[in-house]
Amino acid sequence: MHDIKIAALIMAAGESSRFRGCKHLAMIDGAPMLQGVVNQLHGMVAKTYAVTGAWHNEIEEAVLGGELRGLQLIHNQAWRRGLGHSIAVGVAALASKFDGVMILLADQVAIQREDIAALLSQFDGQNIVCGVYGDRRGVPAVFGTPHLSLLQKLDGDRGARLLLNSGELSIVDCPMPRAAIDIDTRQGLENWRAQI
């Protein structure tokens, strides 16, 4: 696994309409939500990227101001086309530079380093390994080189989950109950803060 060059691609392009603001920069335990995900990836992948969209200017400002560290931004100006399109844009920017791309969501706040390690331990550079939670496959998921072209064809609001649950691909499942927790609303954020 150590010879395999993997990029992490954090999806942070959406409008967060239910949150009514830029949830990616909402503070959790003294750091922006997006930084928390970046921190879990530190030292485990070759490079970390975030696909931005609706809140690109705010997130870029946080990077330039030093509030966000350890990631590079890929701006999807057509973010309104949905999560699938943002994945396609991000993977297209990275496919030729890496042996695999790991897709994560910026609001999966409960994911720990051991979850990432479990995913990567089963990745061989050619296969697909994905989290399983709530009786379904979903991201985090890492895709090897042969499958990156499929991700580049995604469009609309349907993300990688459609591919992962299509039954058409050979996929290694990695139980990951913590991946079921994500933040959609301000109340959800308050509930999470109260738990940690």
Short mmCIF file of C-alpha atoms in Angstrom, two decimals:
data_model
loop_
_atom_site.label_atom_id
_atom_site.label_comp_id
_atom_site.label_asym_id
_atom_site.label_seq_id
_atom_site.Cartn_x
_atom_site.Cartn_y
_atom_site.Cartn_z
CA MET A 1 0.00 0.00 0.00
CA HIS A 2 2.84 2.41 0.71
CA ASP A 3 3.83 2.58 -2.96
CA ILE A 4 0.29 3.52 -3.99
CA LYS A 5 -0.23 7.26 -4.39
CA ILE A 6 -3.69 8.19 -3.14
CA ALA A 7 -5.42 11.56 -3.14
CA ALA A 8 -8.22 12.38 -0.73
CA LEU A 9 -11.05 14.39 -2.29
CA ILE A 10 -13.37 16.01 0.25
CA MET A 11 -16.69 17.16 -1.12
CA ALA A 12 -17.46 20.68 0.11
CA ALA A 13 -19.19 22.25 -2.91
CA GLY A 14 -22.82 22.26 -1.82
CA GLU A 15 -24.89 25.17 -0.67
CA SER A 16 -25.72 23.68 2.76
CA SER A 17 -29.24 25.07 2.33
CA ARG A 18 -30.63 23.20 5.35
CA PHE A 19 -27.77 24.58 7.47
CA ARG A 20 -28.38 28.12 6.19
CA GLY A 21 -24.73 29.05 5.97
CA CYS A 22 -21.28 27.67 5.27
CA LYS A 23 -21.29 24.58 7.46
CA HIS A 24 -17.81 23.62 6.22
CA LEU A 25 -16.38 26.45 8.33
CA ALA A 26 -18.60 25.87 11.37
CA MET A 27 -16.41 25.37 14.42
CA ILE A 28 -16.20 21.97 16.10
CA ASP A 29 -13.81 21.45 18.97
CA GLY A 30 -11.85 24.60 18.09
CA ALA A 31 -11.44 23.94 14.35
CA PRO A 32 -13.57 24.37 11.22
CA MET A 33 -15.59 21.25 10.32
CA LEU A 34 -13.61 20.83 7.08
CA GLN A 35 -10.31 21.00 8.97
CA GLY A 36 -11.48 18.18 11.22
CA VAL A 37 -11.78 15.87 8.20
CA VAL A 38 -8.40 17.02 6.86
CA ASN A 39 -6.81 16.27 10.24
CA GLN A 40 -8.06 12.67 10.18
CA LEU A 41 -6.35 12.20 6.79
CA HIS A 42 -3.01 13.72 7.77
CA GLY A 43 -0.12 11.42 6.86
CA MET A 44 -2.43 8.74 5.46
CA VAL A 45 -2.72 9.96 1.86
CA ALA A 46 -0.33 11.64 -0.58
CA LYS A 47 -2.40 14.82 -0.85
CA THR A 48 -5.73 16.19 0.32
CA TYR A 49 -8.07 18.27 -1.82
CA ALA A 50 -11.50 19.78 -1.30
CA VAL A 51 -13.97 20.48 -4.10
CA THR A 52 -15.58 23.85 -3.41
CA GLY A 53 -18.54 25.55 -5.02
CA ALA A 54 -21.22 27.65 -3.36
CA TRP A 55 -18.91 28.79 -0.55
CA HIS A 56 -15.65 28.81 -2.51
CA ASN A 57 -14.73 32.41 -1.63
CA GLU A 58 -15.25 31.86 2.10
CA ILE A 59 -13.31 28.58 2.12
CA GLU A 60 -10.50 30.07 0.03
CA GLU A 61 -10.31 33.00 2.43
CA ALA A 62 -10.00 30.54 5.34
CA VAL A 63 -7.13 28.80 3.53
CA LEU A 64 -5.37 32.07 2.78
CA GLY A 65 -5.91 33.21 6.38
CA GLY A 66 -4.46 30.01 7.80
CA GLU A 67 -7.72 28.77 9.38
CA LEU A 68 -7.67 25.80 6.99
CA ARG A 69 -4.39 23.97 6.43
CA GLY A 70 -3.13 20.87 4.67
CA LEU A 71 -5.42 20.92 1.65
CA GLN A 72 -5.70 22.32 -1.84
CA LEU A 73 -8.94 23.58 -3.38
CA ILE A 74 -10.56 22.55 -6.65
CA HIS A 75 -13.28 25.06 -7.55
CA ASN A 76 -16.34 23.66 -9.33
CA GLN A 77 -18.00 26.75 -10.75
CA ALA A 78 -20.91 24.58 -11.93
CA TRP A 79 -21.59 23.27 -8.40
CA ARG A 80 -25.33 23.71 -8.90
CA ARG A 81 -25.21 20.63 -11.13
CA GLY A 82 -24.96 18.56 -7.96
CA LEU A 83 -22.71 16.26 -5.96
CA GLY A 84 -22.10 13.87 -8.86
CA HIS A 85 -20.82 16.68 -11.04
CA SER A 86 -18.54 17.96 -8.26
CA ILE A 87 -17.04 14.49 -7.89
CA ALA A 88 -16.51 14.31 -11.66
CA VAL A 89 -14.75 17.70 -11.69
CA GLY A 90 -12.51 16.79 -8.75
CA VAL A 91 -11.55 13.36 -10.08
CA ALA A 92 -10.86 14.78 -13.55
CA ALA A 93 -8.33 17.14 -11.99
CA LEU A 94 -6.55 14.30 -10.15
CA ALA A 95 -6.93 11.12 -12.22
CA SER A 96 -3.66 11.42 -14.12
CA LYS A 97 -1.60 12.19 -10.99
CA PHE A 98 -2.67 9.46 -8.55
CA ASP A 99 -3.18 5.69 -8.36
CA GLY A 100 -6.40 6.10 -6.41
CA VAL A 101 -8.84 8.71 -5.18
CA MET A 102 -10.65 8.57 -1.86
CA ILE A 103 -13.99 10.39 -1.80
CA LEU A 104 -15.20 11.81 1.54
CA LEU A 105 -17.84 14.29 2.64
CA ALA A 106 -16.87 17.41 4.56
CA ASP A 107 -19.68 16.88 7.07
CA GLN A 108 -18.90 13.27 8.07
CA VAL A 109 -17.64 14.55 11.40
CA ALA A 110 -17.46 11.26 13.31
CA ILE A 111 -14.96 9.51 11.04
CA GLN A 112 -11.68 8.63 12.76
CA ARG A 113 -8.20 7.80 11.55
CA GLU A 114 -8.81 4.10 12.21
CA ASP A 115 -11.73 4.18 9.77
CA ILE A 116 -9.47 5.62 7.08
CA ALA A 117 -6.74 3.09 7.94
CA ALA A 118 -9.20 0.19 7.64
CA LEU A 119 -10.30 1.41 4.22
CA LEU A 120 -6.73 1.86 2.96
CA SER A 121 -5.57 -1.50 4.33
CA GLN A 122 -7.83 -3.26 1.83
CA PHE A 123 -6.99 -1.07 -1.16
CA ASP A 124 -4.59 -2.47 -3.76
CA GLY A 125 -4.55 0.37 -6.29
CA GLN A 126 -6.94 -1.38 -8.67
CA ASN A 127 -10.04 -2.13 -6.62
CA ILE A 128 -12.83 -0.19 -4.91
CA VAL A 129 -13.12 -0.22 -1.12
CA CYS A 130 -16.03 1.57 0.51
CA GLY A 131 -17.63 2.19 3.84
CA VAL A 132 -20.79 0.29 4.74
CA TYR A 133 -23.27 1.82 7.18
CA GLY A 134 -27.02 1.75 7.57
CA ASP A 135 -27.12 -1.42 5.43
CA ARG A 136 -25.81 0.49 2.41
CA ARG A 137 -22.52 1.28 0.78
CA GLY A 138 -21.33 4.86 0.74
CA VAL A 139 -18.38 7.17 1.11
CA PRO A 140 -15.69 7.25 2.34
CA ALA A 141 -14.69 5.10 -0.59
CA VAL A 142 -11.39 4.71 -2.40
CA PHE A 143 -11.36 4.03 -6.13
CA GLY A 144 -8.42 2.57 -8.03
CA THR A 145 -7.20 3.75 -11.42
CA PRO A 146 -9.47 1.46 -13.51
CA HIS A 147 -12.57 3.06 -11.98
CA LEU A 148 -11.70 6.76 -12.08
CA SER A 149 -13.27 7.17 -15.51
CA LEU A 150 -16.62 6.06 -14.04
CA LEU A 151 -16.44 8.81 -11.45
CA GLN A 152 -15.74 11.36 -14.15
CA LYS A 153 -19.08 10.48 -15.79
CA LEU A 154 -21.14 11.28 -12.70
CA ASP A 155 -23.54 14.21 -12.94
CA GLY A 156 -26.51 15.66 -11.13
CA ASP A 157 -27.26 15.17 -7.46
CA ARG A 158 -26.41 11.48 -7.41
CA GLY A 159 -22.95 10.95 -6.08
CA ALA A 160 -20.75 7.86 -5.83
CA ARG A 161 -23.37 5.98 -3.78
CA LEU A 162 -25.28 5.14 -6.97
CA LEU A 163 -22.19 3.45 -8.41
CA LEU A 164 -21.38 1.70 -5.16
CA ASN A 165 -24.86 0.18 -4.85
CA SER A 166 -25.42 -0.62 -8.54
CA GLY A 167 -24.44 -4.27 -8.16
CA GLU A 168 -22.35 -3.94 -11.32
CA LEU A 169 -18.94 -3.51 -9.70
CA SER A 170 -16.78 -5.75 -7.56
CA ILE A 171 -16.39 -3.87 -4.30
CA VAL A 172 -14.67 -4.58 -0.99
CA ASP A 173 -16.95 -3.62 1.91
CA CYS A 174 -15.54 -1.98 5.03
CA PRO A 175 -17.95 -1.69 8.00
CA MET A 176 -17.94 1.96 9.10
CA PRO A 177 -20.86 2.88 11.37
CA ARG A 178 -19.37 6.30 12.21
CA ALA A 179 -19.73 7.34 8.57
CA ALA A 180 -23.52 7.42 9.05
CA ILE A 181 -23.18 10.60 11.11
CA ASP A 182 -23.21 13.81 9.11
CA ILE A 183 -24.25 17.38 9.84
CA ASP A 184 -27.12 18.87 7.84
CA THR A 185 -28.61 21.48 10.16
CA ARG A 186 -27.52 23.86 12.90
CA GLN A 187 -29.43 21.75 15.41
CA GLY A 188 -27.51 18.70 14.19
CA LEU A 189 -24.29 20.61 14.80
CA GLU A 190 -25.36 21.55 18.32
CA ASN A 191 -26.30 17.93 19.05
CA TRP A 192 -22.89 16.75 17.83
CA ARG A 193 -21.01 19.40 19.85
CA ALA A 194 -22.87 18.22 22.94
CA GLN A 195 -21.61 14.65 22.36
CA ILE A 196 -17.92 15.32 21.93
#
